[in-house]
């Protein structure tokens, strides 16, 4: 059975983030971002894969040309917030301001609406579920911020692992596209990207994805 795989990238620059978190400064990204961006786009083009790039505002501000390059190659442009703030450390007012700033900037760059959002650090936790109402209010159609697993710093245990439409306030609704996990001993384990995919043995990952291919579950992959 051929299953549907969704390939996503949290488009950010680690040098920028290091300066932000260590020195509280938003600096220009290093020129390495050009090489990294080209490698990713060339690989996706080689294998005819289209993905969704969740664009970080502080990087897009300095490199709108790279955002346009991504768009020109047919990839979906979504947003990753502006300042890469953990949602659990800021107020809902600040959350709305951050998402609005990111949305307006990216839409100005690409000349069209964006429809999706992913929170930094997958920090849309149980305590921050009202963020979904903010997203719908701002006209976004889907969110992909929830890790349906019991993780110490993020994630929502027992959250629905399926792509689901949720009813919100004022008759609004939003689609939640959770990151793919794999059940082991009745516990969901992250496997589909980031450090999990780098650390877990390749034989284990192949076995997990083989079983997912035989299931009715769509798979969400992510990288940085």
XYZ file of C-alpha atoms in Angstrom:
224
model
C 0.000 0.000 0.000
C 1.357 3.429 -0.923
C 0.932 5.891 1.900
C 1.030 9.653 1.728
C 4.200 11.271 3.085
C 4.313 14.993 3.829
C 7.813 16.486 3.818
C 8.342 19.649 5.852
C 11.247 21.898 6.773
C 11.500 24.323 9.676
C 13.452 26.962 7.741
C 15.747 28.673 10.223
C 19.420 29.524 10.654
C 21.167 28.098 13.700
C 23.773 30.884 13.773
C 20.982 33.440 14.094
C 19.279 31.438 16.818
C 22.522 30.972 18.745
C 23.107 34.741 18.752
C 19.523 35.353 19.796
C 19.489 32.925 22.712
C 23.054 33.481 23.911
C 23.482 37.216 23.320
C 19.870 38.439 22.930
C 20.722 39.831 19.492
C 19.081 39.295 16.117
C 21.967 39.210 13.657
C 22.238 38.619 9.947
C 22.496 34.921 9.075
C 25.831 33.532 7.954
C 26.462 33.060 4.227
C 26.359 29.300 4.856
C 22.585 29.572 4.505
C 23.010 29.945 0.733
C 24.816 26.612 0.434
C 22.423 24.840 2.778
C 19.379 26.167 0.981
C 20.767 25.113 -2.407
C 21.599 21.599 -1.203
C 18.058 21.073 0.057
C 16.375 22.507 -3.040
C 18.637 20.525 -5.390
C 17.910 17.276 -3.543
C 14.169 17.876 -3.613
C 14.318 18.724 -7.309
C 16.397 15.613 -8.063
C 13.764 13.323 -6.553
C 10.786 15.425 -7.672
C 9.613 16.075 -4.123
C 7.542 19.080 -3.127
C 7.543 20.101 0.505
C 6.292 22.711 2.932
C 8.809 25.214 4.293
C 7.828 26.789 7.616
C 9.615 30.122 7.273
C 11.107 31.891 10.298
C 10.559 35.651 10.216
C 14.001 36.832 11.357
C 15.644 34.779 8.615
C 13.162 35.834 5.935
C 13.746 39.481 6.859
C 17.407 39.235 5.839
C 17.032 36.680 3.038
C 13.756 37.260 1.170
C 15.580 36.163 -1.989
C 15.911 32.630 -0.627
C 12.230 32.539 0.307
C 11.399 33.479 -3.285
C 13.751 30.749 -4.564
C 11.873 28.183 -2.490
C 8.538 29.443 -3.784
C 9.708 29.417 -7.420
C 10.511 25.720 -7.163
C 6.910 24.962 -6.293
C 7.162 24.364 -2.563
C 4.495 25.536 -0.152
C 5.420 28.493 2.017
C 4.089 28.481 5.580
C 5.251 30.304 8.716
C 7.308 29.370 11.774
C 6.717 32.549 13.771
C 8.944 35.606 13.723
C 11.363 35.494 16.674
C 11.398 31.715 17.333
C 9.908 32.106 20.790
C 8.722 29.180 22.891
C 4.971 29.747 23.147
C 4.989 28.704 26.797
C 7.285 31.603 27.720
C 5.233 34.454 26.245
C 1.690 35.788 26.635
C -1.130 35.223 24.168
C -0.834 38.880 23.195
C 2.820 38.321 22.288
C 1.962 35.084 20.497
C -0.547 36.914 18.310
C 1.902 39.736 17.622
C 4.660 37.294 16.675
C 2.470 35.255 14.325
C 0.990 38.390 12.743
C 4.438 39.885 12.150
C 5.655 36.667 10.554
C 2.540 36.248 8.416
C 2.614 39.808 7.095
C 6.329 39.685 6.281
C 6.223 36.361 4.465
C 3.065 37.212 2.537
C 4.652 40.473 1.381
C 7.680 38.517 0.146
C 5.811 35.817 -1.779
C 2.856 37.938 -2.898
C 0.206 35.492 -1.735
C -1.457 34.194 1.392
C 0.088 31.620 3.662
C -2.138 28.945 5.167
C -0.077 27.038 7.716
C 1.881 27.518 10.933
C 4.315 25.512 13.042
C 5.321 26.706 16.498
C 9.016 26.852 17.422
C 10.103 23.850 19.542
C 6.688 22.225 18.886
C 5.676 24.380 21.850
C 1.945 24.340 21.197
C 1.324 22.287 24.321
C -1.847 21.571 26.283
C -1.408 24.887 28.115
C -1.270 26.778 24.829
C -4.141 25.212 22.862
C -5.968 28.604 22.638
C -3.221 29.507 20.152
C -5.330 27.575 17.637
C -8.055 30.216 18.038
C -5.489 32.916 17.286
C -4.387 31.113 14.140
C -7.958 30.804 12.895
C -8.649 34.457 13.725
C -5.655 35.448 11.581
C -7.002 33.426 8.651
C -4.641 30.449 8.819
C -6.175 27.148 7.746
C -3.950 24.589 9.437
C -1.446 24.059 12.215
C 1.361 21.508 12.472
C 2.745 22.273 15.916
C 1.636 19.370 18.077
C 3.815 16.392 18.915
C 1.317 13.749 20.107
C 3.720 12.217 22.606
C 4.760 12.532 26.243
C 7.949 14.619 25.983
C 9.420 16.502 28.941
C 9.616 19.940 27.268
C 6.803 19.707 24.713
C 4.179 17.415 23.268
C 0.636 16.463 24.275
C 0.262 12.881 25.465
C -2.794 10.999 24.113
C -3.425 13.710 21.535
C -5.095 12.433 18.359
C -2.360 11.294 15.966
C -4.603 11.657 12.910
C -5.069 14.723 10.719
C -8.207 16.261 12.192
C -10.458 19.298 11.774
C -11.129 20.971 15.128
C -14.044 23.248 15.951
C -12.997 26.447 17.703
C -14.607 29.567 19.100
C -17.139 31.565 17.077
C -17.794 28.645 14.709
C -14.221 28.794 13.432
C -12.250 25.669 12.651
C -8.682 24.630 11.932
C -6.953 21.529 10.648
C -4.295 20.019 12.921
C -1.550 18.051 11.171
C 0.393 16.429 14.027
C 3.956 15.205 13.652
C 4.111 11.455 13.104
C 4.878 9.221 16.054
C 5.022 5.428 16.385
C 3.287 3.368 19.098
C 5.537 1.158 21.222
C 4.081 -0.540 24.315
C 1.054 1.768 24.112
C 3.254 4.873 24.141
C 3.789 7.177 21.171
C 7.467 7.619 20.267
C 8.729 10.455 17.997
C 10.502 9.037 14.941
C 9.838 11.341 12.027
C 12.521 13.994 12.117
C 14.955 16.148 14.017
C 17.248 14.526 16.569
C 14.998 11.473 16.758
C 15.706 10.482 13.175
C 19.415 11.225 13.617
C 19.800 9.182 16.803
C 17.537 6.175 16.281
C 19.068 3.145 14.492
C 18.315 3.018 10.773
C 17.074 -0.581 11.084
C 14.546 0.523 13.704
C 13.356 3.451 11.576
C 12.962 1.234 8.505
C 10.839 -1.193 10.502
C 8.654 1.636 11.820
C 8.076 3.192 8.413
C 7.413 -0.228 6.877
C 4.600 -0.738 9.381
C 3.313 2.778 8.787
C 3.201 2.023 5.052
C 0.871 -0.878 5.775
C -1.399 1.223 7.958
C -3.957 3.870 7.063
C -1.895 6.633 8.651
C -0.405 9.541 6.729
C 3.169 10.382 7.688
C 4.525 13.846 8.534
C 8.325 14.190 8.201
C 10.288 17.222 9.311
C 13.840 18.545 9.276
C 15.694 21.829 9.822
